Short mmCIF file of N, CA and C in Angstrom, two decimals:
data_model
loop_
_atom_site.label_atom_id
_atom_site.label_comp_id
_atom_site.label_asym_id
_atom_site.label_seq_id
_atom_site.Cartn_x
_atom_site.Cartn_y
_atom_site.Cartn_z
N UNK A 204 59.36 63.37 47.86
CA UNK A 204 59.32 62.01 48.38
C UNK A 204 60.72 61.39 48.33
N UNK A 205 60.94 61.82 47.38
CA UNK A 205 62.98 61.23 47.39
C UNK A 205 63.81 61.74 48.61
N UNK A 206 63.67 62.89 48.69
CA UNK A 206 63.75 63.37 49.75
C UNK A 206 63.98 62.66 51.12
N UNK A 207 62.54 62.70 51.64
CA UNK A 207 62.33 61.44 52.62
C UNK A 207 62.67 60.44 52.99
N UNK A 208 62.57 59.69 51.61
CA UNK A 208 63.11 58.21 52.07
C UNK A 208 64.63 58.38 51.53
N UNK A 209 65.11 59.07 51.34
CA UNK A 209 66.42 59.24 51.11
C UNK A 209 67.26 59.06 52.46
N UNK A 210 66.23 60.28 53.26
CA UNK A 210 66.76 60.93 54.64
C UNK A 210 66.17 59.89 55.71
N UNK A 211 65.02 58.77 55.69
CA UNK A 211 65.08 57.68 56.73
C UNK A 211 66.02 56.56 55.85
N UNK A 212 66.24 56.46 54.77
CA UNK A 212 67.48 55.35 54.69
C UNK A 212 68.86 55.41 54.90
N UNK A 213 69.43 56.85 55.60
CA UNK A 213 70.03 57.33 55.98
C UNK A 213 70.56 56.64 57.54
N UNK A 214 68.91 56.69 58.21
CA UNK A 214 68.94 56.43 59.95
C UNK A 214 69.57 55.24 60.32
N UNK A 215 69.96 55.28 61.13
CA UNK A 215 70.32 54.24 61.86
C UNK A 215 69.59 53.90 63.21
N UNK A 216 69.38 52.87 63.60
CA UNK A 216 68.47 52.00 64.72
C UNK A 216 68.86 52.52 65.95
N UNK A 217 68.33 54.35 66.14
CA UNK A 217 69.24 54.47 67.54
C UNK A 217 67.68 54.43 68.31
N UNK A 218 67.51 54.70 69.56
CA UNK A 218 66.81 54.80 70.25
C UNK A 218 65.94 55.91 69.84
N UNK A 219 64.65 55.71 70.27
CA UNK A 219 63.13 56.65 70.18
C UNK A 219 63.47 57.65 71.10
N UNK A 220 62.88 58.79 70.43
CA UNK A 220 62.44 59.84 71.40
C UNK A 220 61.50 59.74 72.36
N UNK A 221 60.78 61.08 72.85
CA UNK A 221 59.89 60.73 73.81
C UNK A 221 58.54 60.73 72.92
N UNK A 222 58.56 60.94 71.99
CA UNK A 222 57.23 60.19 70.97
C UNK A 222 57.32 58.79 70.64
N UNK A 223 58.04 58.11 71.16
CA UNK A 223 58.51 56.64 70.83
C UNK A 223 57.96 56.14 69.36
N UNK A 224 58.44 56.91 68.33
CA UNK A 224 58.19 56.59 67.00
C UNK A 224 59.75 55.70 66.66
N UNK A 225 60.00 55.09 66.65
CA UNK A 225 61.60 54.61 65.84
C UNK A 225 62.25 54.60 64.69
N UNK A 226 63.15 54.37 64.48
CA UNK A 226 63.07 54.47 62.84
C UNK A 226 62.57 53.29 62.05
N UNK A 227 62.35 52.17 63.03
CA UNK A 227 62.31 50.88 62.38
C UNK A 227 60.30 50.74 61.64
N UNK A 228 60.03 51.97 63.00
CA UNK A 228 58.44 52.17 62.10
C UNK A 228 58.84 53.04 61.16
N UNK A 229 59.39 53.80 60.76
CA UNK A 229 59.60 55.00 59.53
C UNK A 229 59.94 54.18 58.27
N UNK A 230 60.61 53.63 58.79
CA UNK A 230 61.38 52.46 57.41
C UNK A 230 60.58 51.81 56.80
N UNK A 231 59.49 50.79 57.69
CA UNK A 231 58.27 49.77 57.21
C UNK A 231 57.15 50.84 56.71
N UNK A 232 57.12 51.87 56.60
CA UNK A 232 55.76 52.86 56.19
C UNK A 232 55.70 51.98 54.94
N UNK A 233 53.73 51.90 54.64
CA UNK A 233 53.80 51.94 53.27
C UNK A 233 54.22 53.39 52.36
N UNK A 234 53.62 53.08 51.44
CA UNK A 234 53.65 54.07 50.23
C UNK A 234 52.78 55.49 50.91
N UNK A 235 51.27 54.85 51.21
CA UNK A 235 50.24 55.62 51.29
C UNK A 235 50.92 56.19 52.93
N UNK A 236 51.21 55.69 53.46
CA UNK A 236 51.66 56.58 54.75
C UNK A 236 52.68 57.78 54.81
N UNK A 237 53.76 56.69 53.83
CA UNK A 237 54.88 57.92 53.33
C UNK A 237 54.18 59.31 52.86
N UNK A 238 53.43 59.34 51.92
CA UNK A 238 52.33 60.38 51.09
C UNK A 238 52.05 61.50 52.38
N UNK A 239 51.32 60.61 53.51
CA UNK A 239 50.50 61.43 54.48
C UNK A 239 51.85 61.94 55.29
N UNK A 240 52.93 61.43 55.65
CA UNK A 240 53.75 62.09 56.46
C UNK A 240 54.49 63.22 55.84
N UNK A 241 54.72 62.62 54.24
CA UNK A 241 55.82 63.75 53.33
C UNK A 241 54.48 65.19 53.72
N UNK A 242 53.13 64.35 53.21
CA UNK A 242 52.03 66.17 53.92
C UNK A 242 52.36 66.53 54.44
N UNK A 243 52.00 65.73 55.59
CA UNK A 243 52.07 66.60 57.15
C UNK A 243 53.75 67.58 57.34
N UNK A 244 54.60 67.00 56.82
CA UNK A 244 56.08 67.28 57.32
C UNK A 244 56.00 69.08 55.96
N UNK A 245 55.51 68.67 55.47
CA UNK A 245 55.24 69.76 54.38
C UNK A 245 54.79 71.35 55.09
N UNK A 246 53.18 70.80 55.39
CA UNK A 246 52.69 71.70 56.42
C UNK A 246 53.23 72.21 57.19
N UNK A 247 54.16 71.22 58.13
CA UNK A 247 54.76 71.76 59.41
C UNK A 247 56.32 72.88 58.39
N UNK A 248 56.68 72.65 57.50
CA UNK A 248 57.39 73.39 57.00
C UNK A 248 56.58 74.90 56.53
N UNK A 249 55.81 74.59 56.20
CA UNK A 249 55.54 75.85 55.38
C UNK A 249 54.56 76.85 56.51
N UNK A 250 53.79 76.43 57.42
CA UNK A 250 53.53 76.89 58.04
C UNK A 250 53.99 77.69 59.49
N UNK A 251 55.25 76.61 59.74
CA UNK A 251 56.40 77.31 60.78
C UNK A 251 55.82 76.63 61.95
N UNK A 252 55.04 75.69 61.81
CA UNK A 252 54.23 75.76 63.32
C UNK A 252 55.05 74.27 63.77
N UNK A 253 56.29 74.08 64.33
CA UNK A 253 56.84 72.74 64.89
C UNK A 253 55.76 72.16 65.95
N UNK A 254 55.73 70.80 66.02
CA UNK A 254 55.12 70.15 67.52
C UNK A 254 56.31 70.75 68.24
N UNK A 255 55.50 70.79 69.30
CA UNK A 255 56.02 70.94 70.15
C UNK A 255 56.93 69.97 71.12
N UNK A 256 56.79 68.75 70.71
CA UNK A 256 57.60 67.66 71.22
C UNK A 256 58.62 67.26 70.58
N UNK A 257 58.71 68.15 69.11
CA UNK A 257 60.05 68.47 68.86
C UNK A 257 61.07 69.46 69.53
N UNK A 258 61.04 70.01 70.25
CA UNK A 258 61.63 70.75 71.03
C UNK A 258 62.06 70.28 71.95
N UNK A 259 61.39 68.92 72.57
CA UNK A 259 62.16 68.54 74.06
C UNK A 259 62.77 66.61 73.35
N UNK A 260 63.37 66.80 74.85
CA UNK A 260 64.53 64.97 74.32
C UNK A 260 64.75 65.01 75.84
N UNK A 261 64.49 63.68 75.99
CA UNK A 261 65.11 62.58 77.27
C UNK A 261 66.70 62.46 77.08
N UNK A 262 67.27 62.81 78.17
CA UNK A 262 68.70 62.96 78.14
C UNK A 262 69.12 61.82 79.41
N UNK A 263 69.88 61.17 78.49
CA UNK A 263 70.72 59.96 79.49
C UNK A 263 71.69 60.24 79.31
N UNK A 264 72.42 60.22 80.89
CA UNK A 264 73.93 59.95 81.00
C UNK A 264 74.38 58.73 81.20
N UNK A 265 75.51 59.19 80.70
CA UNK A 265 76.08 57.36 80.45
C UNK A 265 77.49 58.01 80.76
N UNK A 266 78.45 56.32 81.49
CA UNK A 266 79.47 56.46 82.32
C UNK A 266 80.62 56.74 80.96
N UNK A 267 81.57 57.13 80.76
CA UNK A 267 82.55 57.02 80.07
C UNK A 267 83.47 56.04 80.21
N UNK A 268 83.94 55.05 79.37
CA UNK A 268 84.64 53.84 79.70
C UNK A 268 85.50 54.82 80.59
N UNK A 269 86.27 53.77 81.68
CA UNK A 269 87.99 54.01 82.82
C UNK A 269 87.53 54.88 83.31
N UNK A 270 86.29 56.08 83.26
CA UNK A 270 86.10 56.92 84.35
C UNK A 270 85.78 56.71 85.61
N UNK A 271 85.85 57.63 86.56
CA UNK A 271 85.48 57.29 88.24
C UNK A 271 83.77 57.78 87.94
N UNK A 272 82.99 57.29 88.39
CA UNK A 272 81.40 57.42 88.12
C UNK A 272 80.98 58.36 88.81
N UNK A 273 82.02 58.89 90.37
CA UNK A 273 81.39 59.99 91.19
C UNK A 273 81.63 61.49 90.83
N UNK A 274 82.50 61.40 89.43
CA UNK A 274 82.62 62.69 89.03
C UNK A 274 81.97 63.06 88.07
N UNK A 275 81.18 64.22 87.79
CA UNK A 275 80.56 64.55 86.70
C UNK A 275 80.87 64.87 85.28
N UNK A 276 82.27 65.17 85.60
CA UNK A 276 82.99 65.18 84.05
C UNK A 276 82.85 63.70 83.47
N UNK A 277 82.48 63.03 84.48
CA UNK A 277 83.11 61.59 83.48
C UNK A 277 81.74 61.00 82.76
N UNK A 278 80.78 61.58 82.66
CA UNK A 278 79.62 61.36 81.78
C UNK A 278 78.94 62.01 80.63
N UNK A 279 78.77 61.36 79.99
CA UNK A 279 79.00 61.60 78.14
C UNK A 279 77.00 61.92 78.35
N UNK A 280 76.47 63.01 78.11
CA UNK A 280 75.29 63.06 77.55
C UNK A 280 74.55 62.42 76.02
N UNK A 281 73.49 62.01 76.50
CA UNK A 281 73.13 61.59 74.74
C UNK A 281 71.44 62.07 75.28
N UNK A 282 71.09 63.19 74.07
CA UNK A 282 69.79 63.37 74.45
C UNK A 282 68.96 62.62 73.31
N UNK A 283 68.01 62.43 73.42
CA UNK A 283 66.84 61.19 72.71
C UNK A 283 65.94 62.29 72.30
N UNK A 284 65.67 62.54 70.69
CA UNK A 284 65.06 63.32 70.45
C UNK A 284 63.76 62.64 69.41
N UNK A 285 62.81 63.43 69.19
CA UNK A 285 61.85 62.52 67.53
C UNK A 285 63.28 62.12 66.56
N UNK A 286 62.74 60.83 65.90
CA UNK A 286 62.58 60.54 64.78
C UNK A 286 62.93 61.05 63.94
N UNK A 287 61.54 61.35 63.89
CA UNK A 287 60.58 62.31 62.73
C UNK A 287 61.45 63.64 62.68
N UNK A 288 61.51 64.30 63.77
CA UNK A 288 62.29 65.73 63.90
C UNK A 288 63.97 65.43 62.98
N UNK A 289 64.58 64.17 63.36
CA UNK A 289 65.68 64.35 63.18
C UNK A 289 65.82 63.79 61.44
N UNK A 290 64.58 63.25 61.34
CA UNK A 290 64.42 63.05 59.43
C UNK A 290 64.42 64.38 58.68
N UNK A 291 63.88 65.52 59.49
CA UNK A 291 63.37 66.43 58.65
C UNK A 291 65.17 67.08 58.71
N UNK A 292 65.24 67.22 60.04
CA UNK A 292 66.48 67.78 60.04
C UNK A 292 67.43 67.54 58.96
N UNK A 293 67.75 66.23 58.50
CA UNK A 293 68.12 65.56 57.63
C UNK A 293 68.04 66.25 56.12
N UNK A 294 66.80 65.76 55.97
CA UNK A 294 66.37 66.96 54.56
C UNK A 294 66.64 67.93 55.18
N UNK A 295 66.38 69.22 55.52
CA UNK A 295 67.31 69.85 55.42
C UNK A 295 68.58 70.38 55.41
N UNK A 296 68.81 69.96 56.33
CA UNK A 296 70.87 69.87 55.86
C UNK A 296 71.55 69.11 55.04
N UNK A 297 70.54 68.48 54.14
CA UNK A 297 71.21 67.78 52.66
C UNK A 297 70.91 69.12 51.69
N UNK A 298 69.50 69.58 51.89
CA UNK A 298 69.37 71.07 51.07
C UNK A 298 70.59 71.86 50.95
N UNK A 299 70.34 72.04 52.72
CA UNK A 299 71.22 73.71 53.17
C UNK A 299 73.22 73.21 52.06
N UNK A 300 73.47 72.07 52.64
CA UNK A 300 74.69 71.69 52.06
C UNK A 300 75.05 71.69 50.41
N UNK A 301 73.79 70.89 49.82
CA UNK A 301 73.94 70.76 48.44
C UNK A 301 74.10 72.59 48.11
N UNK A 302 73.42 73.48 48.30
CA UNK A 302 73.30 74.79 48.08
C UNK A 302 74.55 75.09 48.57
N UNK A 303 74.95 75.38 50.01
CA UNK A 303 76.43 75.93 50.12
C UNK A 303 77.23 75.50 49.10
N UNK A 304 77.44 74.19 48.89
CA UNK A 304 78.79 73.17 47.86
C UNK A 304 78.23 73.95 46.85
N UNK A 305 77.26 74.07 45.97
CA UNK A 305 76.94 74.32 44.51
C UNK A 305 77.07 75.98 44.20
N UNK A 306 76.94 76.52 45.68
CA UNK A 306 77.28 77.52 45.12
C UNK A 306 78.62 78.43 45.43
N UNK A 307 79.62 77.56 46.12
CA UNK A 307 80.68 77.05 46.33
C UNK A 307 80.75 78.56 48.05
N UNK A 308 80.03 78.42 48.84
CA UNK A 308 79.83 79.78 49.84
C UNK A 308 80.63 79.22 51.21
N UNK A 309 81.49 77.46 51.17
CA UNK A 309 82.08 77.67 52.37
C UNK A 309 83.46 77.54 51.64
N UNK A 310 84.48 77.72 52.72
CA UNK A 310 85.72 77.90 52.76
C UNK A 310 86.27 76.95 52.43
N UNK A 311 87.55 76.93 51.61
CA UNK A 311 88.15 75.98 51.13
C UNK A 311 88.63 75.17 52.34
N UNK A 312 89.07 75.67 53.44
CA UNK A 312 89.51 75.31 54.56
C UNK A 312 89.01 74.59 55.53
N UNK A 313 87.30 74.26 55.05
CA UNK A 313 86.49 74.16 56.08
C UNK A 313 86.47 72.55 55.69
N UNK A 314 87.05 71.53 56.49
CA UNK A 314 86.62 69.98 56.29
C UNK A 314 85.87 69.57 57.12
N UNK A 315 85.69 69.78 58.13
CA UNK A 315 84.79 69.21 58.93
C UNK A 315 83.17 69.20 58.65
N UNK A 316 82.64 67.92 58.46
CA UNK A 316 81.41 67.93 58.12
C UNK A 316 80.89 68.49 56.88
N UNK A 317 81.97 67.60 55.94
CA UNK A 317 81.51 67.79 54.89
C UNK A 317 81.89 66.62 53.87
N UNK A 318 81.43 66.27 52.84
CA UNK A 318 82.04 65.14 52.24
C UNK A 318 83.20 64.73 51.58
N UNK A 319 83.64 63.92 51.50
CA UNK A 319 85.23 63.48 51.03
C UNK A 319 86.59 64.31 51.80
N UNK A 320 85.71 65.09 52.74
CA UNK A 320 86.91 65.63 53.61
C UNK A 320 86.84 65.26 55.02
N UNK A 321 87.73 65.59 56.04
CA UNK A 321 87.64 65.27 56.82
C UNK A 321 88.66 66.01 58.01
N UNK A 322 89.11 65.87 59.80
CA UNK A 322 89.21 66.38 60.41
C UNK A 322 90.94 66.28 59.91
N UNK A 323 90.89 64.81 59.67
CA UNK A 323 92.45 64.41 59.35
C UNK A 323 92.94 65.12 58.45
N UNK A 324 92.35 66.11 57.08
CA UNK A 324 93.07 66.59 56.36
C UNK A 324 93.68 67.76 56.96
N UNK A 325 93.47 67.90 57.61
CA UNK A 325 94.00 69.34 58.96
C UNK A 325 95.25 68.79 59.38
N UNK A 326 95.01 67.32 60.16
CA UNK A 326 96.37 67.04 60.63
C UNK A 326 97.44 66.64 59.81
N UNK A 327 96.95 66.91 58.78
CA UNK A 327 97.71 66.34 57.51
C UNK A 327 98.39 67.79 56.63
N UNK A 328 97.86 68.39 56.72
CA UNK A 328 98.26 69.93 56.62
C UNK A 328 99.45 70.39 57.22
N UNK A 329 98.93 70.34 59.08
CA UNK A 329 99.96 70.52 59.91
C UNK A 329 101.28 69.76 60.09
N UNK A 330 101.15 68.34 59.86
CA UNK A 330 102.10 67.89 59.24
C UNK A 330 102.60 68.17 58.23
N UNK A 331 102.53 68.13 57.37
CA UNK A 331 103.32 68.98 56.23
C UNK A 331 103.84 70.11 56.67
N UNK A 332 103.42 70.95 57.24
CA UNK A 332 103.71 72.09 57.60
C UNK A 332 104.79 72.53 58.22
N UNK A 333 104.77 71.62 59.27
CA UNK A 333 105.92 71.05 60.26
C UNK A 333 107.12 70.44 59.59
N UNK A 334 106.65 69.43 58.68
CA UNK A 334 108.10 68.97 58.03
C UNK A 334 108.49 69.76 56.96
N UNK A 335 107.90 71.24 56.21
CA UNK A 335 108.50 71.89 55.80
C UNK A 335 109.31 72.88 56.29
N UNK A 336 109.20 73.30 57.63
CA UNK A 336 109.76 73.93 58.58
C UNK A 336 111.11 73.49 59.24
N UNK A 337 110.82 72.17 59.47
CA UNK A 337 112.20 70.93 59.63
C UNK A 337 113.64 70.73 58.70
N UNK A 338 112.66 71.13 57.21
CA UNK A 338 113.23 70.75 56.07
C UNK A 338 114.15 72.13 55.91
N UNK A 339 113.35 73.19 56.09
CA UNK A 339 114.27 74.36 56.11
C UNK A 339 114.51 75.11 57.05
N UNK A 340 114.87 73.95 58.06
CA UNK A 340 115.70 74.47 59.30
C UNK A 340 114.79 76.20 59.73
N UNK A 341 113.62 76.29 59.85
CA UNK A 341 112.63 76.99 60.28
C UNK A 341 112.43 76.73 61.44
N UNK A 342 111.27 77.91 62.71
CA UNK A 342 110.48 77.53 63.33
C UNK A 342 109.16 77.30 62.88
N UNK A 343 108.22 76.53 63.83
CA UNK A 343 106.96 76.09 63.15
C UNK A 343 106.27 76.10 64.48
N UNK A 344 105.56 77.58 64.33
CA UNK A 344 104.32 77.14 65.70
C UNK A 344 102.65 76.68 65.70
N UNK A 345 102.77 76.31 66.66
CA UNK A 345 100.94 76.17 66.68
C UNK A 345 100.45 76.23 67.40
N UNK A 346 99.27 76.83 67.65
CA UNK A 346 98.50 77.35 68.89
C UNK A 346 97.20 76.36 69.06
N UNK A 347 97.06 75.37 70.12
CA UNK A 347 95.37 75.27 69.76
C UNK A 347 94.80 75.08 71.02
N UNK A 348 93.61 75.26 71.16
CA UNK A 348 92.21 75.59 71.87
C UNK A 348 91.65 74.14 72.08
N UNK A 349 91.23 74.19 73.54
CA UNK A 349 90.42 73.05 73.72
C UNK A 349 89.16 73.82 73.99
N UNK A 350 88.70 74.32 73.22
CA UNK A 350 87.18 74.86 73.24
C UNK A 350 86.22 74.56 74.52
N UNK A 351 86.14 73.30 73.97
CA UNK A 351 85.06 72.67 75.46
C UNK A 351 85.51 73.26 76.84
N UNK A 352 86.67 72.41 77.04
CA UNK A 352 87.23 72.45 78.39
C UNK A 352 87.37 74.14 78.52
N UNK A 353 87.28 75.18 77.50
CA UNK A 353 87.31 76.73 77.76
C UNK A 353 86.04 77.10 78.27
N UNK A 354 85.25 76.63 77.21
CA UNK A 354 83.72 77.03 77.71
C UNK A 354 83.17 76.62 78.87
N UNK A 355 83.06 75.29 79.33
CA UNK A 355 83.31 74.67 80.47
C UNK A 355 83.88 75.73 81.68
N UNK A 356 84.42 76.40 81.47
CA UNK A 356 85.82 77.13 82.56
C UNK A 356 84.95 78.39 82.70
N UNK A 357 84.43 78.98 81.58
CA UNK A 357 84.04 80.13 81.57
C UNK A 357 82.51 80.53 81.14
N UNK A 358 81.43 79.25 80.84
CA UNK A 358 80.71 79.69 80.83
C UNK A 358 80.12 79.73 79.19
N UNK A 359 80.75 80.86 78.43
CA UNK A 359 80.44 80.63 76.73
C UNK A 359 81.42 81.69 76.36
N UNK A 360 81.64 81.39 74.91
CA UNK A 360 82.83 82.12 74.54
C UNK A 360 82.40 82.93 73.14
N UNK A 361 82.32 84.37 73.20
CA UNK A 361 82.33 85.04 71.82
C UNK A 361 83.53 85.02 70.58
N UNK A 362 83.05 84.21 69.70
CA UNK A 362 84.39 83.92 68.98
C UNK A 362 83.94 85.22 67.81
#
């Protein structure tokens, strides 16, 4: 149960899926409802059997600020999925994480999406990196990938 309401006090007021549950009903549950959903969400774990309306989401495009609207690059997808689906999701990737961190299985290197770190400690790296290179009259290269715009180009990429 900690769990749960851990992972809807988490949510934020975005838009309903196509079950139009919100979070703002998840939040107001009583006690006795919480009980019947932590069940049900139980079941659907242990048994493997997802709804099936967790699987699909209403996808709106939306314009990208300064873009031209007749081009298709210039629209940002946001798909609208359950709730409910994205609570559970929740609990679990507080699990899956607490377990990786505790049992220390990702990379020291790895900041992204994870806590107290972040994308900036990278550019903060490379900086340094750079001004130690400066400092001793070194070269200093760097190579990087715009992933998207690759995959995009080609389809999908085996890394």
């Amino acid at each position: 149960m900690r769990e749960l309401t851990a992972a809807i006090s988490k949510s934020h007021d975005t838009a309903a899926g196509p079950d139009d549950i919100h979070y703002q009903m998840l939040k107001h549950l009583p006690a006795v409802a919480l009980d019947t959903l932590l069940h049900i969400l139980n079941d659907i774990w242990s048994s493997g059997n997802f709804p099936p309306g967790w699987r699909t989401s209403t996808v709106i495009l939306v314009l990208k600020p300064g873009k031209e609207d007749t081009d298709p690059y210039s629209y940002r997808s946001i798909a609208l999925t359950s709730c409910i689906c994205k609570i559970v999701e929740r609990m679990i990737n507080d699990r899956l994480v607490w377990y990786l961190e505790k049992n220390k299985l990702l990379s020291s290197v790895q900041c992204s999406f994870r806590k107290r770190c972040s994308t900036t400690d990278h550019l903060v790296c490379l900086e340094t990196f750079v001004r130690e290179a400066l400092i001793q009259r070194q070269h200093a290269v760097a190579v990087f990938f715009d992933l998207e715009k690759l995959m995009m180009l080609h389809g999908s990429i085996e890394l």
